[in-house]
């Protein structure tokens, strides 16, 4: 198993609008925030993608997280490591639709014809910019006496959620198992990176009567010095080459402190087809980085 850093740290006081695409080459290296956990390890529940908007103010980090996954609704589960006890809110898909529309890369080929050219040799090719179609929208408790890791349990929107202490692994895993937040094979080893005194896990599952169409973005508020993205849990149940898009809102541009920054080869873009091969070009570029630990900056500027 790769020795992946357990989180990506973002430096600077954030960015006016930083959109960074993170891609991984193989399933064991697929990265995201938290992991999906089916009740039966033989059931292939996979996380298909993730989008995160990060903000920070007065020592409080606020990520808005939109997730997609494939699999039966009754087998949806989500684990998210936390540095402090979080406060939960529901988000909206419209936020990400607007972010994507304003920050997605666009490729347009401008043609100039000189002389007596009787026809346009490129007629019928190309079209609008990459991604020019409508963006995809789907895409306080008591610590007790320490006998249980449970800090609080509540529900919000379609979710049943619990906050658990991560001081020790086995009591937390036992509680998840006893309460229907099941963990697939392989997660126990990966969770080790997040087991620390003073740390927590947020566990979510869908309430009975809800299905995949009821999934909503979640907003998590917690105390932290820096925005960070837990990065290794999804290696247990993720699509190969799964994309993670991150926006950081603030006064300055944000950069990853412990990941590389990669620039893609614009000459490899299929300009005649408005950048239809963009994701492939990004994936190939990140494949060249040792360990595939890298972000692509797609936009940095005013929103």
mmCIF file of C-alpha atoms in Angstrom:
data_model
loop_
_atom_site.group_PDB
_atom_site.id
_atom_site.type_symbol
_atom_site.label_atom_id
_atom_site.label_comp_id
_atom_site.label_asym_id
_atom_site.label_seq_id
_atom_site.Cartn_x
_atom_site.Cartn_y
_atom_site.Cartn_z
ATOM 1 C CA UNK A 1 0.000 0.000 0.000
ATOM 2 C CA UNK A 2 1.240 3.488 -0.823
ATOM 3 C CA UNK A 3 2.356 5.661 2.055
ATOM 4 C CA UNK A 4 0.049 8.555 1.211
ATOM 5 C CA UNK A 5 -0.019 11.732 3.289
ATOM 6 C CA UNK A 6 -3.234 11.645 5.268
ATOM 7 C CA UNK A 7 -4.218 15.178 4.369
ATOM 8 C CA UNK A 8 -3.500 17.971 1.944
ATOM 9 C CA UNK A 9 -2.671 21.253 3.676
ATOM 10 C CA UNK A 10 -3.599 24.449 1.876
ATOM 11 C CA UNK A 11 -1.354 27.458 2.413
ATOM 12 C CA UNK A 12 -1.954 31.213 2.137
ATOM 13 C CA UNK A 13 -5.069 32.955 3.363
ATOM 14 C CA UNK A 14 -7.049 31.107 0.695
ATOM 15 C CA UNK A 15 -7.820 32.350 -2.789
ATOM 16 C CA UNK A 16 -10.274 34.623 -4.484
ATOM 17 C CA UNK A 17 -11.303 31.601 -6.502
ATOM 18 C CA UNK A 18 -9.001 28.640 -6.833
ATOM 19 C CA UNK A 19 -10.312 25.674 -8.730
ATOM 20 C CA UNK A 20 -7.928 22.736 -8.546
ATOM 21 C CA UNK A 21 -8.557 19.363 -10.122
ATOM 22 C CA UNK A 22 -6.963 16.388 -8.353
ATOM 23 C CA UNK A 23 -6.709 13.150 -10.285
ATOM 24 C CA UNK A 24 -5.213 9.770 -9.412
ATOM 25 C CA UNK A 25 -3.952 7.100 -11.757
ATOM 26 C CA UNK A 26 -5.087 3.842 -10.132
ATOM 27 C CA UNK A 27 -7.822 2.822 -7.726
ATOM 28 C CA UNK A 28 -5.513 2.396 -4.681
ATOM 29 C CA UNK A 29 -4.343 5.958 -5.242
ATOM 30 C CA UNK A 30 -7.739 7.538 -5.784
ATOM 31 C CA UNK A 31 -8.041 10.450 -3.430
ATOM 32 C CA UNK A 32 -10.863 12.306 -1.750
ATOM 33 C CA UNK A 33 -12.281 13.542 1.496
ATOM 34 C CA UNK A 34 -13.561 10.678 3.635
ATOM 35 C CA UNK A 35 -14.747 7.340 2.332
ATOM 36 C CA UNK A 36 -17.953 5.566 1.360
ATOM 37 C CA UNK A 37 -18.619 2.409 3.360
ATOM 38 C CA UNK A 38 -20.984 -0.344 2.171
ATOM 39 C CA UNK A 39 -22.307 -2.778 4.804
ATOM 40 C CA UNK A 40 -21.049 -5.771 2.826
ATOM 41 C CA UNK A 41 -17.364 -5.585 1.743
ATOM 42 C CA UNK A 42 -18.256 -7.622 -1.353
ATOM 43 C CA UNK A 43 -20.664 -4.935 -2.584
ATOM 44 C CA UNK A 44 -18.813 -2.629 -4.990
ATOM 45 C CA UNK A 45 -19.947 0.765 -3.740
ATOM 46 C CA UNK A 46 -17.680 3.361 -5.325
ATOM 47 C CA UNK A 47 -17.269 7.089 -4.946
ATOM 48 C CA UNK A 48 -17.589 8.660 -8.359
ATOM 49 C CA UNK A 49 -16.424 12.201 -7.649
ATOM 50 C CA UNK A 50 -16.226 15.007 -5.158
ATOM 51 C CA UNK A 51 -16.363 18.797 -5.124
ATOM 52 C CA UNK A 52 -15.322 20.950 -2.176
ATOM 53 C CA UNK A 53 -15.597 24.692 -1.530
ATOM 54 C CA UNK A 54 -13.356 25.716 1.377
ATOM 55 C CA UNK A 55 -13.637 28.923 3.360
ATOM 56 C CA UNK A 56 -11.952 30.079 6.564
ATOM 57 C CA UNK A 57 -12.748 32.967 8.891
ATOM 58 C CA UNK A 58 -11.893 33.695 12.544
ATOM 59 C CA UNK A 59 -10.363 30.259 13.081
ATOM 60 C CA UNK A 60 -13.357 28.368 11.663
ATOM 61 C CA UNK A 61 -12.969 26.303 8.496
ATOM 62 C CA UNK A 62 -16.151 25.752 6.489
ATOM 63 C CA UNK A 63 -16.094 23.168 3.699
ATOM 64 C CA UNK A 64 -19.109 22.733 1.451
ATOM 65 C CA UNK A 65 -18.889 19.153 0.135
ATOM 66 C CA UNK A 66 -20.786 17.682 -2.795
ATOM 67 C CA UNK A 67 -20.332 13.955 -3.353
ATOM 68 C CA UNK A 68 -21.454 11.476 -5.972
ATOM 69 C CA UNK A 69 -21.479 7.724 -5.612
ATOM 70 C CA UNK A 70 -22.832 4.671 -7.390
ATOM 71 C CA UNK A 71 -24.670 1.932 -5.510
ATOM 72 C CA UNK A 72 -27.931 1.191 -3.680
ATOM 73 C CA UNK A 73 -29.196 3.933 -1.365
ATOM 74 C CA UNK A 74 -29.514 1.590 1.612
ATOM 75 C CA UNK A 75 -25.793 0.843 1.343
ATOM 76 C CA UNK A 76 -24.591 4.445 1.354
ATOM 77 C CA UNK A 77 -22.201 5.373 4.174
ATOM 78 C CA UNK A 78 -19.621 8.131 4.577
ATOM 79 C CA UNK A 79 -16.735 8.606 7.030
ATOM 80 C CA UNK A 80 -15.002 11.950 7.392
ATOM 81 C CA UNK A 81 -12.065 12.612 9.775
ATOM 82 C CA UNK A 82 -12.337 15.848 11.769
ATOM 83 C CA UNK A 83 -9.790 17.806 13.860
ATOM 84 C CA UNK A 84 -12.604 19.122 16.112
ATOM 85 C CA UNK A 85 -16.293 18.481 16.827
ATOM 86 C CA UNK A 86 -18.131 19.885 13.782
ATOM 87 C CA UNK A 87 -21.397 21.728 13.377
ATOM 88 C CA UNK A 88 -23.529 20.440 10.485
ATOM 89 C CA UNK A 89 -25.605 22.267 7.881
ATOM 90 C CA UNK A 90 -27.138 21.335 4.545
ATOM 91 C CA UNK A 91 -25.677 22.817 1.382
ATOM 92 C CA UNK A 92 -27.046 23.318 -2.109
ATOM 93 C CA UNK A 93 -26.094 21.881 -5.499
ATOM 94 C CA UNK A 94 -26.696 25.283 -7.099
ATOM 95 C CA UNK A 95 -23.545 26.605 -5.411
ATOM 96 C CA UNK A 96 -21.411 24.129 -7.357
ATOM 97 C CA UNK A 97 -23.308 24.688 -10.595
ATOM 98 C CA UNK A 98 -22.417 28.386 -10.389
ATOM 99 C CA UNK A 99 -18.808 27.713 -9.385
ATOM 100 C CA UNK A 100 -18.273 25.346 -12.290
ATOM 101 C CA UNK A 101 -19.884 27.709 -14.783
ATOM 102 C CA UNK A 102 -17.560 30.552 -13.758
ATOM 103 C CA UNK A 103 -14.277 28.666 -13.311
ATOM 104 C CA UNK A 104 -14.242 25.673 -15.669
ATOM 105 C CA UNK A 105 -11.535 25.686 -18.366
ATOM 106 C CA UNK A 106 -12.765 26.607 -21.845
ATOM 107 C CA UNK A 107 -10.987 25.854 -25.119
ATOM 108 C CA UNK A 108 -11.888 27.669 -28.313
ATOM 109 C CA UNK A 109 -9.978 27.540 -31.571
ATOM 110 C CA UNK A 110 -9.868 30.886 -33.374
ATOM 111 C CA UNK A 111 -9.253 30.409 -37.099
ATOM 112 C CA UNK A 112 -7.963 32.944 -39.567
ATOM 113 C CA UNK A 113 -8.100 32.376 -43.335
ATOM 114 C CA UNK A 114 -5.899 34.356 -45.721
ATOM 115 C CA UNK A 115 -6.063 34.440 -49.489
ATOM 116 C CA UNK A 116 -8.739 32.897 -51.680
ATOM 117 C CA UNK A 117 -9.852 29.938 -49.579
ATOM 118 C CA UNK A 118 -13.055 28.577 -51.205
ATOM 119 C CA UNK A 119 -14.137 26.547 -48.178
ATOM 120 C CA UNK A 120 -13.621 26.135 -44.463
ATOM 121 C CA UNK A 121 -11.579 22.903 -44.055
ATOM 122 C CA UNK A 122 -12.691 22.626 -40.442
ATOM 123 C CA UNK A 123 -16.420 23.078 -41.030
ATOM 124 C CA UNK A 124 -18.435 20.793 -38.777
ATOM 125 C CA UNK A 125 -15.608 20.303 -36.294
ATOM 126 C CA UNK A 126 -15.213 21.865 -32.907
ATOM 127 C CA UNK A 127 -18.090 23.724 -31.340
ATOM 128 C CA UNK A 128 -18.483 25.475 -28.042
ATOM 129 C CA UNK A 129 -15.893 25.541 -25.303
ATOM 130 C CA UNK A 130 -15.079 22.503 -23.180
ATOM 131 C CA UNK A 131 -17.921 21.786 -20.830
ATOM 132 C CA UNK A 132 -20.164 24.283 -22.593
ATOM 133 C CA UNK A 133 -23.235 22.215 -21.785
ATOM 134 C CA UNK A 134 -25.117 22.889 -18.598
ATOM 135 C CA UNK A 135 -23.064 21.876 -15.567
ATOM 136 C CA UNK A 136 -24.016 18.723 -13.705
ATOM 137 C CA UNK A 137 -25.587 19.601 -10.348
ATOM 138 C CA UNK A 138 -25.298 16.101 -9.076
ATOM 139 C CA UNK A 139 -22.198 16.051 -9.580
ATOM 140 C CA UNK A 140 -23.705 19.384 20.921
ATOM 141 C CA UNK A 141 -23.033 16.356 22.586
ATOM 142 C CA UNK A 142 -21.784 14.967 25.897
ATOM 143 C CA UNK A 143 -18.353 13.343 25.929
ATOM 144 C CA UNK A 144 -19.567 11.043 28.709
ATOM 145 C CA UNK A 145 -17.207 8.934 30.787
ATOM 146 C CA UNK A 146 -15.206 7.583 27.848
ATOM 147 C CA UNK A 147 -16.988 4.215 27.770
ATOM 148 C CA UNK A 148 -18.361 5.002 24.307
ATOM 149 C CA UNK A 149 -16.747 6.944 21.454
ATOM 150 C CA UNK A 150 -20.058 8.635 20.659
ATOM 151 C CA UNK A 151 -20.006 12.411 21.125
ATOM 152 C CA UNK A 152 -23.340 13.175 19.458
ATOM 153 C CA UNK A 153 -25.878 11.663 17.090
ATOM 154 C CA UNK A 154 -28.496 13.574 15.146
ATOM 155 C CA UNK A 155 -30.110 13.878 11.749
ATOM 156 C CA UNK A 156 -30.148 16.619 9.140
ATOM 157 C CA UNK A 157 -32.005 16.564 5.831
ATOM 158 C CA UNK A 158 -31.715 13.032 4.376
ATOM 159 C CA UNK A 159 -28.817 12.062 6.654
ATOM 160 C CA UNK A 160 -28.433 10.213 9.949
ATOM 161 C CA UNK A 161 -25.071 11.272 11.369
ATOM 162 C CA UNK A 162 -22.828 10.680 14.366
ATOM 163 C CA UNK A 163 -19.647 12.304 15.686
ATOM 164 C CA UNK A 164 -17.227 9.834 17.269
ATOM 165 C CA UNK A 165 -13.997 10.291 19.185
ATOM 166 C CA UNK A 166 -10.987 8.936 17.275
ATOM 167 C CA UNK A 167 -8.732 8.400 20.326
ATOM 168 C CA UNK A 168 -8.735 4.647 19.670
ATOM 169 C CA UNK A 169 -9.646 2.708 16.558
ATOM 170 C CA UNK A 170 -11.417 -0.399 17.804
ATOM 171 C CA UNK A 171 -14.096 1.262 20.015
ATOM 172 C CA UNK A 172 -14.959 3.537 17.096
ATOM 173 C CA UNK A 173 -15.174 0.666 14.594
ATOM 174 C CA UNK A 174 -17.246 -1.415 17.029
ATOM 175 C CA UNK A 175 -19.712 1.450 17.496
ATOM 176 C CA UNK A 176 -20.029 1.916 13.726
ATOM 177 C CA UNK A 177 -20.687 -1.799 13.291
ATOM 178 C CA UNK A 178 -23.265 -1.946 16.112
ATOM 179 C CA UNK A 179 -25.173 1.044 14.723
ATOM 180 C CA UNK A 180 -25.296 0.269 11.024
ATOM 181 C CA UNK A 181 -22.381 2.447 9.879
ATOM 182 C CA UNK A 182 -20.539 -0.541 8.471
ATOM 183 C CA UNK A 183 -16.918 -0.435 7.298
ATOM 184 C CA UNK A 184 -15.634 -2.420 4.289
ATOM 185 C CA UNK A 185 -12.552 -4.609 4.361
ATOM 186 C CA UNK A 186 -9.366 -2.562 4.087
ATOM 187 C CA UNK A 187 -10.683 0.537 5.820
ATOM 188 C CA UNK A 188 -9.374 -0.522 9.256
ATOM 189 C CA UNK A 189 -5.745 -0.197 8.114
ATOM 190 C CA UNK A 190 -6.351 3.089 6.282
ATOM 191 C CA UNK A 191 -8.120 4.645 9.288
ATOM 192 C CA UNK A 192 -4.899 4.360 11.356
ATOM 193 C CA UNK A 193 -3.600 7.628 9.888
ATOM 194 C CA UNK A 194 -6.482 9.511 11.520
ATOM 195 C CA UNK A 195 -6.509 7.901 14.971
ATOM 196 C CA UNK A 196 -5.155 10.556 17.357
ATOM 197 C CA UNK A 197 -6.130 11.959 20.769
ATOM 198 C CA UNK A 198 -8.423 14.929 20.273
ATOM 199 C CA UNK A 199 -9.497 13.826 16.793
ATOM 200 C CA UNK A 200 -12.970 12.852 15.640
ATOM 201 C CA UNK A 201 -14.862 11.090 12.876
ATOM 202 C CA UNK A 202 -18.102 12.230 11.295
ATOM 203 C CA UNK A 203 -20.159 9.271 10.041
ATOM 204 C CA UNK A 204 -23.184 9.706 7.778
ATOM 205 C CA UNK A 205 -25.748 7.410 6.218
ATOM 206 C CA UNK A 206 -29.096 7.949 4.537
ATOM 207 C CA UNK A 207 -32.210 7.886 6.711
ATOM 208 C CA UNK A 208 -34.773 5.225 5.873
ATOM 209 C CA UNK A 209 -37.067 6.334 3.084
ATOM 210 C CA UNK A 210 -34.400 8.334 1.266
ATOM 211 C CA UNK A 211 -32.648 7.294 -1.916
ATOM 212 C CA UNK A 212 -29.672 8.386 -4.009
ATOM 213 C CA UNK A 213 -31.649 11.249 -5.518
ATOM 214 C CA UNK A 214 -31.982 12.763 -2.043
ATOM 215 C CA UNK A 215 -28.229 13.207 -1.556
ATOM 216 C CA UNK A 216 -27.401 16.839 -0.774
ATOM 217 C CA UNK A 217 -24.147 18.711 -0.231
ATOM 218 C CA UNK A 218 -23.163 19.041 3.419
ATOM 219 C CA UNK A 219 -21.580 22.029 5.148
ATOM 220 C CA UNK A 220 -19.236 21.273 8.052
ATOM 221 C CA UNK A 221 -17.976 24.002 10.401
ATOM 222 C CA UNK A 222 -14.992 23.205 12.636
ATOM 223 C CA UNK A 223 -12.044 24.892 14.347
ATOM 224 C CA UNK A 224 -8.714 24.615 12.526
ATOM 225 C CA UNK A 225 -5.629 26.716 11.772
ATOM 226 C CA UNK A 226 -5.595 25.754 8.082
ATOM 227 C CA UNK A 227 -8.024 24.355 5.548
ATOM 228 C CA UNK A 228 -7.116 20.732 4.832
ATOM 229 C CA UNK A 229 -8.435 17.822 2.807
ATOM 230 C CA UNK A 230 -8.204 14.305 4.297
ATOM 231 C CA UNK A 231 -6.833 12.345 1.381
ATOM 232 C CA UNK A 232 -6.463 8.576 1.861
ATOM 233 C CA UNK A 233 -9.748 7.069 3.075
ATOM 234 C CA UNK A 234 -11.388 6.893 -0.337
ATOM 235 C CA UNK A 235 -8.639 4.625 -1.643
ATOM 236 C CA UNK A 236 -10.766 1.815 -0.187
ATOM 237 C CA UNK A 237 -13.814 2.462 -2.389
ATOM 238 C CA UNK A 238 -13.159 4.877 -5.232
ATOM 239 C CA UNK A 239 -13.344 4.918 -8.999
ATOM 240 C CA UNK A 240 -10.070 4.753 -10.908
ATOM 241 C CA UNK A 241 -8.996 8.258 -11.978
ATOM 242 C CA UNK A 242 -11.595 9.822 -9.703
ATOM 243 C CA UNK A 243 -11.582 13.603 -9.886
ATOM 244 C CA UNK A 244 -11.659 15.937 -6.904
ATOM 245 C CA UNK A 245 -12.399 19.606 -7.533
ATOM 246 C CA UNK A 246 -11.528 22.151 -4.834
ATOM 247 C CA UNK A 247 -12.346 25.832 -4.643
ATOM 248 C CA UNK A 248 -10.843 28.012 -1.874
ATOM 249 C CA UNK A 249 -12.527 31.342 -1.185
ATOM 250 C CA UNK A 250 -10.538 34.218 0.312
ATOM 251 C CA UNK A 251 -8.389 37.241 -0.443
ATOM 252 C CA UNK A 252 -5.370 35.489 -1.975
ATOM 253 C CA UNK A 253 -4.524 32.440 -4.004
ATOM 254 C CA UNK A 254 -4.216 29.160 -2.101
ATOM 255 C CA UNK A 255 -1.600 26.498 -2.793
ATOM 256 C CA UNK A 256 -1.092 22.969 -1.462
ATOM 257 C CA UNK A 257 1.746 22.832 1.086
ATOM 258 C CA UNK A 258 2.540 19.113 0.763
ATOM 259 C CA UNK A 259 1.437 18.286 -2.800
ATOM 260 C CA UNK A 260 2.939 19.186 -6.162
ATOM 261 C CA UNK A 261 1.495 21.683 -8.617
ATOM 262 C CA UNK A 262 1.259 20.465 -12.215
ATOM 263 C CA UNK A 263 0.804 22.421 -15.431
ATOM 264 C CA UNK A 264 -0.765 20.561 -18.320
ATOM 265 C CA UNK A 265 0.555 20.563 -21.891
ATOM 266 C CA UNK A 266 -1.847 22.814 -23.786
ATOM 267 C CA UNK A 267 -0.534 21.407 -27.072
ATOM 268 C CA UNK A 268 -2.005 18.024 -26.086
ATOM 269 C CA UNK A 269 -5.513 19.495 -25.886
ATOM 270 C CA UNK A 270 -7.810 18.632 -28.790
ATOM 271 C CA UNK A 271 -8.578 22.189 -29.810
ATOM 272 C CA UNK A 272 -10.637 21.112 -32.840
ATOM 273 C CA UNK A 273 -13.069 19.397 -30.464
ATOM 274 C CA UNK A 274 -13.148 22.160 -27.852
ATOM 275 C CA UNK A 275 -10.940 20.288 -25.378
ATOM 276 C CA UNK A 276 -12.974 17.068 -25.307
ATOM 277 C CA UNK A 277 -9.852 15.192 -24.116
ATOM 278 C CA UNK A 278 -9.169 17.589 -21.226
ATOM 279 C CA UNK A 279 -9.651 15.043 -18.421
ATOM 280 C CA UNK A 280 -7.345 12.587 -20.180
ATOM 281 C CA UNK A 281 -4.653 15.263 -20.540
ATOM 282 C CA UNK A 282 -4.931 16.139 -16.841
ATOM 283 C CA UNK A 283 -4.775 12.483 -15.809
ATOM 284 C CA UNK A 284 -1.713 11.853 -17.992
ATOM 285 C CA UNK A 285 0.040 14.899 -16.523
ATOM 286 C CA UNK A 286 -0.561 13.802 -12.934
ATOM 287 C CA UNK A 287 0.530 10.249 -13.833
ATOM 288 C CA UNK A 288 4.002 11.660 -14.483
ATOM 289 C CA UNK A 289 4.349 12.901 -10.891
ATOM 290 C CA UNK A 290 5.980 10.512 -8.430
ATOM 291 C CA UNK A 291 3.221 9.156 -6.225
ATOM 292 C CA UNK A 292 0.612 11.027 -8.297
ATOM 293 C CA UNK A 293 0.425 13.672 -5.547
ATOM 294 C CA UNK A 294 -0.450 16.818 -7.445
ATOM 295 C CA UNK A 295 -3.060 19.481 -8.086
ATOM 296 C CA UNK A 296 -3.931 21.176 -11.377
ATOM 297 C CA UNK A 297 -4.962 24.828 -10.983
ATOM 298 C CA UNK A 298 -7.800 25.555 -13.375
ATOM 299 C CA UNK A 299 -8.683 29.076 -12.238
ATOM 300 C CA UNK A 300 -7.281 31.630 -9.812
ATOM 301 C CA UNK A 301 -8.828 35.078 -9.737
ATOM 302 C CA UNK A 302 -11.831 37.139 -8.822
ATOM 303 C CA UNK A 303 -15.234 35.520 -8.531
#
